[in-house]
JSON list of N, CA and C in Angstrom, two decimals:
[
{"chain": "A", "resi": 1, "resn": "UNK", "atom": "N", "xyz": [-44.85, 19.12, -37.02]},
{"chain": "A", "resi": 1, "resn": "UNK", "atom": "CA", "xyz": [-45.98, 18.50, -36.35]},
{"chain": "A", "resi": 1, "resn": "UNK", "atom": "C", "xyz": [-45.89, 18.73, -34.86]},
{"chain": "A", "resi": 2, "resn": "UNK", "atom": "N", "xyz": [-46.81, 18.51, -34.42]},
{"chain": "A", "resi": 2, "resn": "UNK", "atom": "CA", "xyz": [-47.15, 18.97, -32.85]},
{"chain": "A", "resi": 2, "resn": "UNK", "atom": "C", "xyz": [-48.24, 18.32, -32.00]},
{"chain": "A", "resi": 3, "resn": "UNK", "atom": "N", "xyz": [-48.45, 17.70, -30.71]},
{"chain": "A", "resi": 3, "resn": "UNK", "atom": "CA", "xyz": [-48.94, 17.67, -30.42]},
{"chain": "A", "resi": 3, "resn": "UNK", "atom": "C", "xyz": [-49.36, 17.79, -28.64]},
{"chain": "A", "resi": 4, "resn": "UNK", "atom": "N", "xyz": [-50.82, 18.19, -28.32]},
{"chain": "A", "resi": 4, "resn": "UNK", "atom": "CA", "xyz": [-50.81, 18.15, -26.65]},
{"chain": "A", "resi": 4, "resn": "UNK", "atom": "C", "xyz": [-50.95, 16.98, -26.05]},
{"chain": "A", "resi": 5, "resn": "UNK", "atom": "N", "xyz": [-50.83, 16.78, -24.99]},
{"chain": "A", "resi": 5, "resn": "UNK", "atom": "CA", "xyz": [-51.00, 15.42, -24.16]},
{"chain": "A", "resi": 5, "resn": "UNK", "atom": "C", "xyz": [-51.06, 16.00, -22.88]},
{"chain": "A", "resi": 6, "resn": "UNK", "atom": "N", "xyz": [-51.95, 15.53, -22.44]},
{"chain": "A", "resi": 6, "resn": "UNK", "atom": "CA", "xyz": [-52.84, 15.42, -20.65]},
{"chain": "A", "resi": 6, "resn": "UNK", "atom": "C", "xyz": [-52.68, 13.93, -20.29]},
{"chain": "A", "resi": 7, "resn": "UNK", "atom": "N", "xyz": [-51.84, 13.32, -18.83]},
{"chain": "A", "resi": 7, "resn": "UNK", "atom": "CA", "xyz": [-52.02, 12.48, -18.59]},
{"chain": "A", "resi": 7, "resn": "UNK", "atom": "C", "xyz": [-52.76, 12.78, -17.17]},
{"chain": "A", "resi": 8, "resn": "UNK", "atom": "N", "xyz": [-54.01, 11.59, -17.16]},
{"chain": "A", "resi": 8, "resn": "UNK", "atom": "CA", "xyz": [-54.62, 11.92, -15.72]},
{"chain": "A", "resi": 8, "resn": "UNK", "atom": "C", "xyz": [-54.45, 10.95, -14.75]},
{"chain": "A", "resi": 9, "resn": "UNK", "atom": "N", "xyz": [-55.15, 11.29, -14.07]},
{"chain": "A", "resi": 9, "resn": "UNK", "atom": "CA", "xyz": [-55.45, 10.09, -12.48]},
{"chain": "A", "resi": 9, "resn": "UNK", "atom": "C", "xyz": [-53.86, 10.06, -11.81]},
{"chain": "A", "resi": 10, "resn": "UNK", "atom": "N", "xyz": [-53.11, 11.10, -11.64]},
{"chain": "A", "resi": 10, "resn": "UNK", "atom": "CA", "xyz": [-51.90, 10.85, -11.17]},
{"chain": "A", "resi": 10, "resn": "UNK", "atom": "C", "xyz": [-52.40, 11.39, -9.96]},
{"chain": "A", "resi": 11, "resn": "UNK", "atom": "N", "xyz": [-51.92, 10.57, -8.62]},
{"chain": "A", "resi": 11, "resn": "UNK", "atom": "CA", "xyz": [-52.29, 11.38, -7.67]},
{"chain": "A", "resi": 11, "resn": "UNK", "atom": "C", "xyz": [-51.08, 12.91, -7.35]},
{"chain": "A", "resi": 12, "resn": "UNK", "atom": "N", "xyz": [-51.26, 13.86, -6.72]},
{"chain": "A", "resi": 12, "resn": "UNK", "atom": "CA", "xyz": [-50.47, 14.87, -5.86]},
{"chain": "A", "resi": 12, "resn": "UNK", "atom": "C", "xyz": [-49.56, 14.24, -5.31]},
{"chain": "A", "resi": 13, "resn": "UNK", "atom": "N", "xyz": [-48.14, 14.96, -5.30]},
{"chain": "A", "resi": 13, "resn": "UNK", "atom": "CA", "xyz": [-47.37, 14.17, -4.32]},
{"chain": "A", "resi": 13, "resn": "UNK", "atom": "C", "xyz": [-46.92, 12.50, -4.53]},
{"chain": "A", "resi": 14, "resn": "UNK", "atom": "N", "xyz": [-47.42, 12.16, -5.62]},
{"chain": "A", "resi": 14, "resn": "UNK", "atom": "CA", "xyz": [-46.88, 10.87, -6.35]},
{"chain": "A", "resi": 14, "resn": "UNK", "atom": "C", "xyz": [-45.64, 10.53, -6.65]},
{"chain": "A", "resi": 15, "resn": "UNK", "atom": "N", "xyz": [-44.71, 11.03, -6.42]},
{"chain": "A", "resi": 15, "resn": "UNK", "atom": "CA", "xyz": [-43.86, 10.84, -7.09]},
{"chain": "A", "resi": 15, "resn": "UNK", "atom": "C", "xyz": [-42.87, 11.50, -7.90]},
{"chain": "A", "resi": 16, "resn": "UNK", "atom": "N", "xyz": [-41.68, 10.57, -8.55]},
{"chain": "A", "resi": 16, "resn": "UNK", "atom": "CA", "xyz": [-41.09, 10.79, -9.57]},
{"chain": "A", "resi": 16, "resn": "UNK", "atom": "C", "xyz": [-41.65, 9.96, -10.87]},
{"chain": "A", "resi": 17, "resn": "UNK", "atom": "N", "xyz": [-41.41, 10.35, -11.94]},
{"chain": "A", "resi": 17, "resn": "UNK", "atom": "CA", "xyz": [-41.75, 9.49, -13.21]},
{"chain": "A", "resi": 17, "resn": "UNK", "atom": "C", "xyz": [-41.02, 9.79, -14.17]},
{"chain": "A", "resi": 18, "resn": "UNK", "atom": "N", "xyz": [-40.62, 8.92, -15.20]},
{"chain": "A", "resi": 18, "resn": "UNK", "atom": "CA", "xyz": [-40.29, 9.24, -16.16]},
{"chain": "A", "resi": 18, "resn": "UNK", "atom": "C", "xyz": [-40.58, 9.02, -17.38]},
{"chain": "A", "resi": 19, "resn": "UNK", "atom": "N", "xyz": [-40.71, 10.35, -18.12]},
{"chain": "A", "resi": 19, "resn": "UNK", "atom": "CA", "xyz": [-41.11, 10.15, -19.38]},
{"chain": "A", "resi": 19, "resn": "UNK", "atom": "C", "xyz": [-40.75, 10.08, -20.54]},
{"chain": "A", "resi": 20, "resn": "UNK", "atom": "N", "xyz": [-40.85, 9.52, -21.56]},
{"chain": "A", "resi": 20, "resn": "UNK", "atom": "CA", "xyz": [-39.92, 8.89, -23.12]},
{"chain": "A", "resi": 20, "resn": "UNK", "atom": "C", "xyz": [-40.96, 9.18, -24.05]},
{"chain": "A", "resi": 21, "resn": "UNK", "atom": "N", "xyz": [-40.20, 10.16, -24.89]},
{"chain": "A", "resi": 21, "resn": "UNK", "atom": "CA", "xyz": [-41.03, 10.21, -26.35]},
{"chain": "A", "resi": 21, "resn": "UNK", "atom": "C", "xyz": [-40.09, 10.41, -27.26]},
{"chain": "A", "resi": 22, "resn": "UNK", "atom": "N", "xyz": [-40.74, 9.61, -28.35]},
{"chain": "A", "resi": 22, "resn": "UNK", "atom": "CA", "xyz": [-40.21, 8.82, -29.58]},
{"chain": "A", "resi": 22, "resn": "UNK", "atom": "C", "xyz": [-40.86, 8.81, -30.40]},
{"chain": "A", "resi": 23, "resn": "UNK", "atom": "N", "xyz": [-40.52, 9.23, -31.51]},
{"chain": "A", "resi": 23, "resn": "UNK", "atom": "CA", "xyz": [-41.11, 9.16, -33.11]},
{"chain": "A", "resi": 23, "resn": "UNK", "atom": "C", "xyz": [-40.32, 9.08, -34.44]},
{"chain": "A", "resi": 24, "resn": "UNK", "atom": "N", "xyz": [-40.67, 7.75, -34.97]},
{"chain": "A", "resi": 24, "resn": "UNK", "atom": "CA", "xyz": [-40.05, 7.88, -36.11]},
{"chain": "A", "resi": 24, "resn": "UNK", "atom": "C", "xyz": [-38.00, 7.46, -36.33]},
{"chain": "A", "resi": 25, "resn": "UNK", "atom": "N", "xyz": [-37.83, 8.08, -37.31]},
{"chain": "A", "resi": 25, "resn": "UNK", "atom": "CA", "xyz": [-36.15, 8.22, -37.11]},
{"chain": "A", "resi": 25, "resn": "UNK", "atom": "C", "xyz": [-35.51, 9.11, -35.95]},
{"chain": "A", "resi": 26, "resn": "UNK", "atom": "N", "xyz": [-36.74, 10.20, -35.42]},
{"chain": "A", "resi": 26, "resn": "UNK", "atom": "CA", "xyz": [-36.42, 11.27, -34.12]},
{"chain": "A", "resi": 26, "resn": "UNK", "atom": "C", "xyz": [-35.34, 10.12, -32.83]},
{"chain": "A", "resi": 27, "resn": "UNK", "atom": "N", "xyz": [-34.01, 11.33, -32.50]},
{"chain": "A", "resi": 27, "resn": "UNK", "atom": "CA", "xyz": [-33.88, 10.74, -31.30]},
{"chain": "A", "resi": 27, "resn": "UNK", "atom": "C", "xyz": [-34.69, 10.68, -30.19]},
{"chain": "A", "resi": 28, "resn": "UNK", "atom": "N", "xyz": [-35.26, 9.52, -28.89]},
{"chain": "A", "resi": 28, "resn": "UNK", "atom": "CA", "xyz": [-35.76, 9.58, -28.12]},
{"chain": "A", "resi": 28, "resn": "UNK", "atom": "C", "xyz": [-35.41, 10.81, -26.87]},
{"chain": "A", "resi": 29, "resn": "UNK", "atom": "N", "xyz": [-36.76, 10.98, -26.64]},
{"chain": "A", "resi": 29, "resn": "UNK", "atom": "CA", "xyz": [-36.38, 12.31, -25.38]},
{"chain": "A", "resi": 29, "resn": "UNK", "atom": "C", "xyz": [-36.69, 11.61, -24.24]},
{"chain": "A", "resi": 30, "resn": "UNK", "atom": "N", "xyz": [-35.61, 11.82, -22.81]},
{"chain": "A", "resi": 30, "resn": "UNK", "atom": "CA", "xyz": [-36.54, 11.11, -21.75]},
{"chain": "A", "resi": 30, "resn": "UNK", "atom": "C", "xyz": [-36.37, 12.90, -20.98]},
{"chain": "A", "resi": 31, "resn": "UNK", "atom": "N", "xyz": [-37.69, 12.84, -19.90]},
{"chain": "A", "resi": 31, "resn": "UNK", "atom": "CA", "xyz": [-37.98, 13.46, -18.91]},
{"chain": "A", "resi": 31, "resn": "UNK", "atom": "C", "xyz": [-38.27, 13.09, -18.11]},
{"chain": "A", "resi": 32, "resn": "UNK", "atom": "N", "xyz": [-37.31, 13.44, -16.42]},
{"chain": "A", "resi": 32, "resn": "UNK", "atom": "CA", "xyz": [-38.01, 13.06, -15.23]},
{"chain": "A", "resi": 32, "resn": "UNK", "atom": "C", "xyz": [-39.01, 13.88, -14.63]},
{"chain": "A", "resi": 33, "resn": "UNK", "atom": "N", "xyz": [-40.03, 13.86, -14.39]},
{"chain": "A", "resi": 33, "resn": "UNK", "atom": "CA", "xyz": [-40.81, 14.33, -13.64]},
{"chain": "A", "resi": 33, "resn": "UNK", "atom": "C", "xyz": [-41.06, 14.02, -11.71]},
{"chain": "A", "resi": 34, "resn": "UNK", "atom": "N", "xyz": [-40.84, 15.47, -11.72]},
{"chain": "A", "resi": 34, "resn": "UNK", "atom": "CA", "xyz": [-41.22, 15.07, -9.93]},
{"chain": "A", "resi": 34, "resn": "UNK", "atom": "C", "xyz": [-43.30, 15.59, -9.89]},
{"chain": "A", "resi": 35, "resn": "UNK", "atom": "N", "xyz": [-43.72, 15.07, -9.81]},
{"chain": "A", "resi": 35, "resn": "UNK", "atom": "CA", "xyz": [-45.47, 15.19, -9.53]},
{"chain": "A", "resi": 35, "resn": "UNK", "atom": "C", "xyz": [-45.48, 15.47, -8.47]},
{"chain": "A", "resi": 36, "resn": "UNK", "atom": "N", "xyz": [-45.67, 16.98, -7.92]},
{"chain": "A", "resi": 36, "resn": "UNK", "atom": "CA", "xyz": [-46.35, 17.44, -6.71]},
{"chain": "A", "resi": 36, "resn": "UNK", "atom": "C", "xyz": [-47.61, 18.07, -6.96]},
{"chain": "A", "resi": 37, "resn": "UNK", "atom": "N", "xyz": [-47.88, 18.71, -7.48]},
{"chain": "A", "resi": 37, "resn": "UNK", "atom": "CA", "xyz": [-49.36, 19.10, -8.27]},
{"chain": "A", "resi": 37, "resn": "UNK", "atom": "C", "xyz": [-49.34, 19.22, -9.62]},
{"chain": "A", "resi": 38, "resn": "UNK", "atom": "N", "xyz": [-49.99, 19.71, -10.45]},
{"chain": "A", "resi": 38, "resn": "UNK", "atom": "CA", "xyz": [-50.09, 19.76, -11.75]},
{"chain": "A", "resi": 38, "resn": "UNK", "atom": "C", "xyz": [-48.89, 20.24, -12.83]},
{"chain": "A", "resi": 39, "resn": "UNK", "atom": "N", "xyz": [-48.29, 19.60, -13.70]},
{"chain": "A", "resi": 39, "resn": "UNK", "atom": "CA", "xyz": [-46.96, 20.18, -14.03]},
{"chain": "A", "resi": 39, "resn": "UNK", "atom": "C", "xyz": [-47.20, 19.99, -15.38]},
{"chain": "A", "resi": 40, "resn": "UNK", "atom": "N", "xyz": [-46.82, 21.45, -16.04]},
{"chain": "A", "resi": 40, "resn": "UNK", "atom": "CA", "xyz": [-46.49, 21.88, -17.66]},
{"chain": "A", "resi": 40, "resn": "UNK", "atom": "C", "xyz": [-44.90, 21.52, -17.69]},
{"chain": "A", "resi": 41, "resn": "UNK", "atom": "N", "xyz": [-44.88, 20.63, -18.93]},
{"chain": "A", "resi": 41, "resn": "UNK", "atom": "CA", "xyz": [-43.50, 20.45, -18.99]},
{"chain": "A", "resi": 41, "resn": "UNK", "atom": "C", "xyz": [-43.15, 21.61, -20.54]},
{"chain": "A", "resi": 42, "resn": "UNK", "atom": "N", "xyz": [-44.27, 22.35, -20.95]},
{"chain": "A", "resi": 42, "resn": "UNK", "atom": "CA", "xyz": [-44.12, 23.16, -21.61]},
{"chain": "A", "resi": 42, "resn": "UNK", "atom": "C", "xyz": [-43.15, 22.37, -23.02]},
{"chain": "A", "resi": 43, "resn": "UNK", "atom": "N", "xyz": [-42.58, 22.99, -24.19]},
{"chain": "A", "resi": 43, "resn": "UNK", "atom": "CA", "xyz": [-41.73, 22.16, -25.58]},
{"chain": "A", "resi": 43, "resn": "UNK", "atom": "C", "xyz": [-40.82, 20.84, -25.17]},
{"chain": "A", "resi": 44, "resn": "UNK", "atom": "N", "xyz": [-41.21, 20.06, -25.65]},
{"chain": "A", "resi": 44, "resn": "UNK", "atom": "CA", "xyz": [-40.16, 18.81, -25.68]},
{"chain": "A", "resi": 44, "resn": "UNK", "atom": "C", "xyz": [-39.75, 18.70, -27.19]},
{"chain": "A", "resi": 45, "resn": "UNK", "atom": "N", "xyz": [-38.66, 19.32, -27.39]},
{"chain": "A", "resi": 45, "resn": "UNK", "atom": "CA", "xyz": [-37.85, 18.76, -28.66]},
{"chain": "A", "resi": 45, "resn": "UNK", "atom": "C", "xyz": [-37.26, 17.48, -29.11]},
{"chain": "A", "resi": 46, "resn": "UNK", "atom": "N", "xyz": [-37.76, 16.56, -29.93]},
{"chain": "A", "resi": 46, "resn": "UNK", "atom": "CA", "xyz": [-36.80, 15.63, -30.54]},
{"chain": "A", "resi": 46, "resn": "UNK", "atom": "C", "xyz": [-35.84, 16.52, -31.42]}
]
């Protein structure tokens, strides 16, 4: 299974963030993100 995700309204230059995805019995994935303009975080494997 697979899926895309677009998160919006982040401004430029925002920041760091971090992101957690989780499904199921899957181990959780975290990613930090630095947001300076638009960013592909391209495959996230559980």
């Amino acid at each position: 299974n697979y899926g895309d995700f677009k998160i919006d309204n982040l401004e430029e230059e925002s920041g760091k963030y971090i992101l957690e995805v989780a499904y199921k019995d899957y181990e959780k994935k975290t990613v930090e993100v630095d947001v300076k303009r638009s960013v592909n975080l391209g495959t996230i494997f559980l």
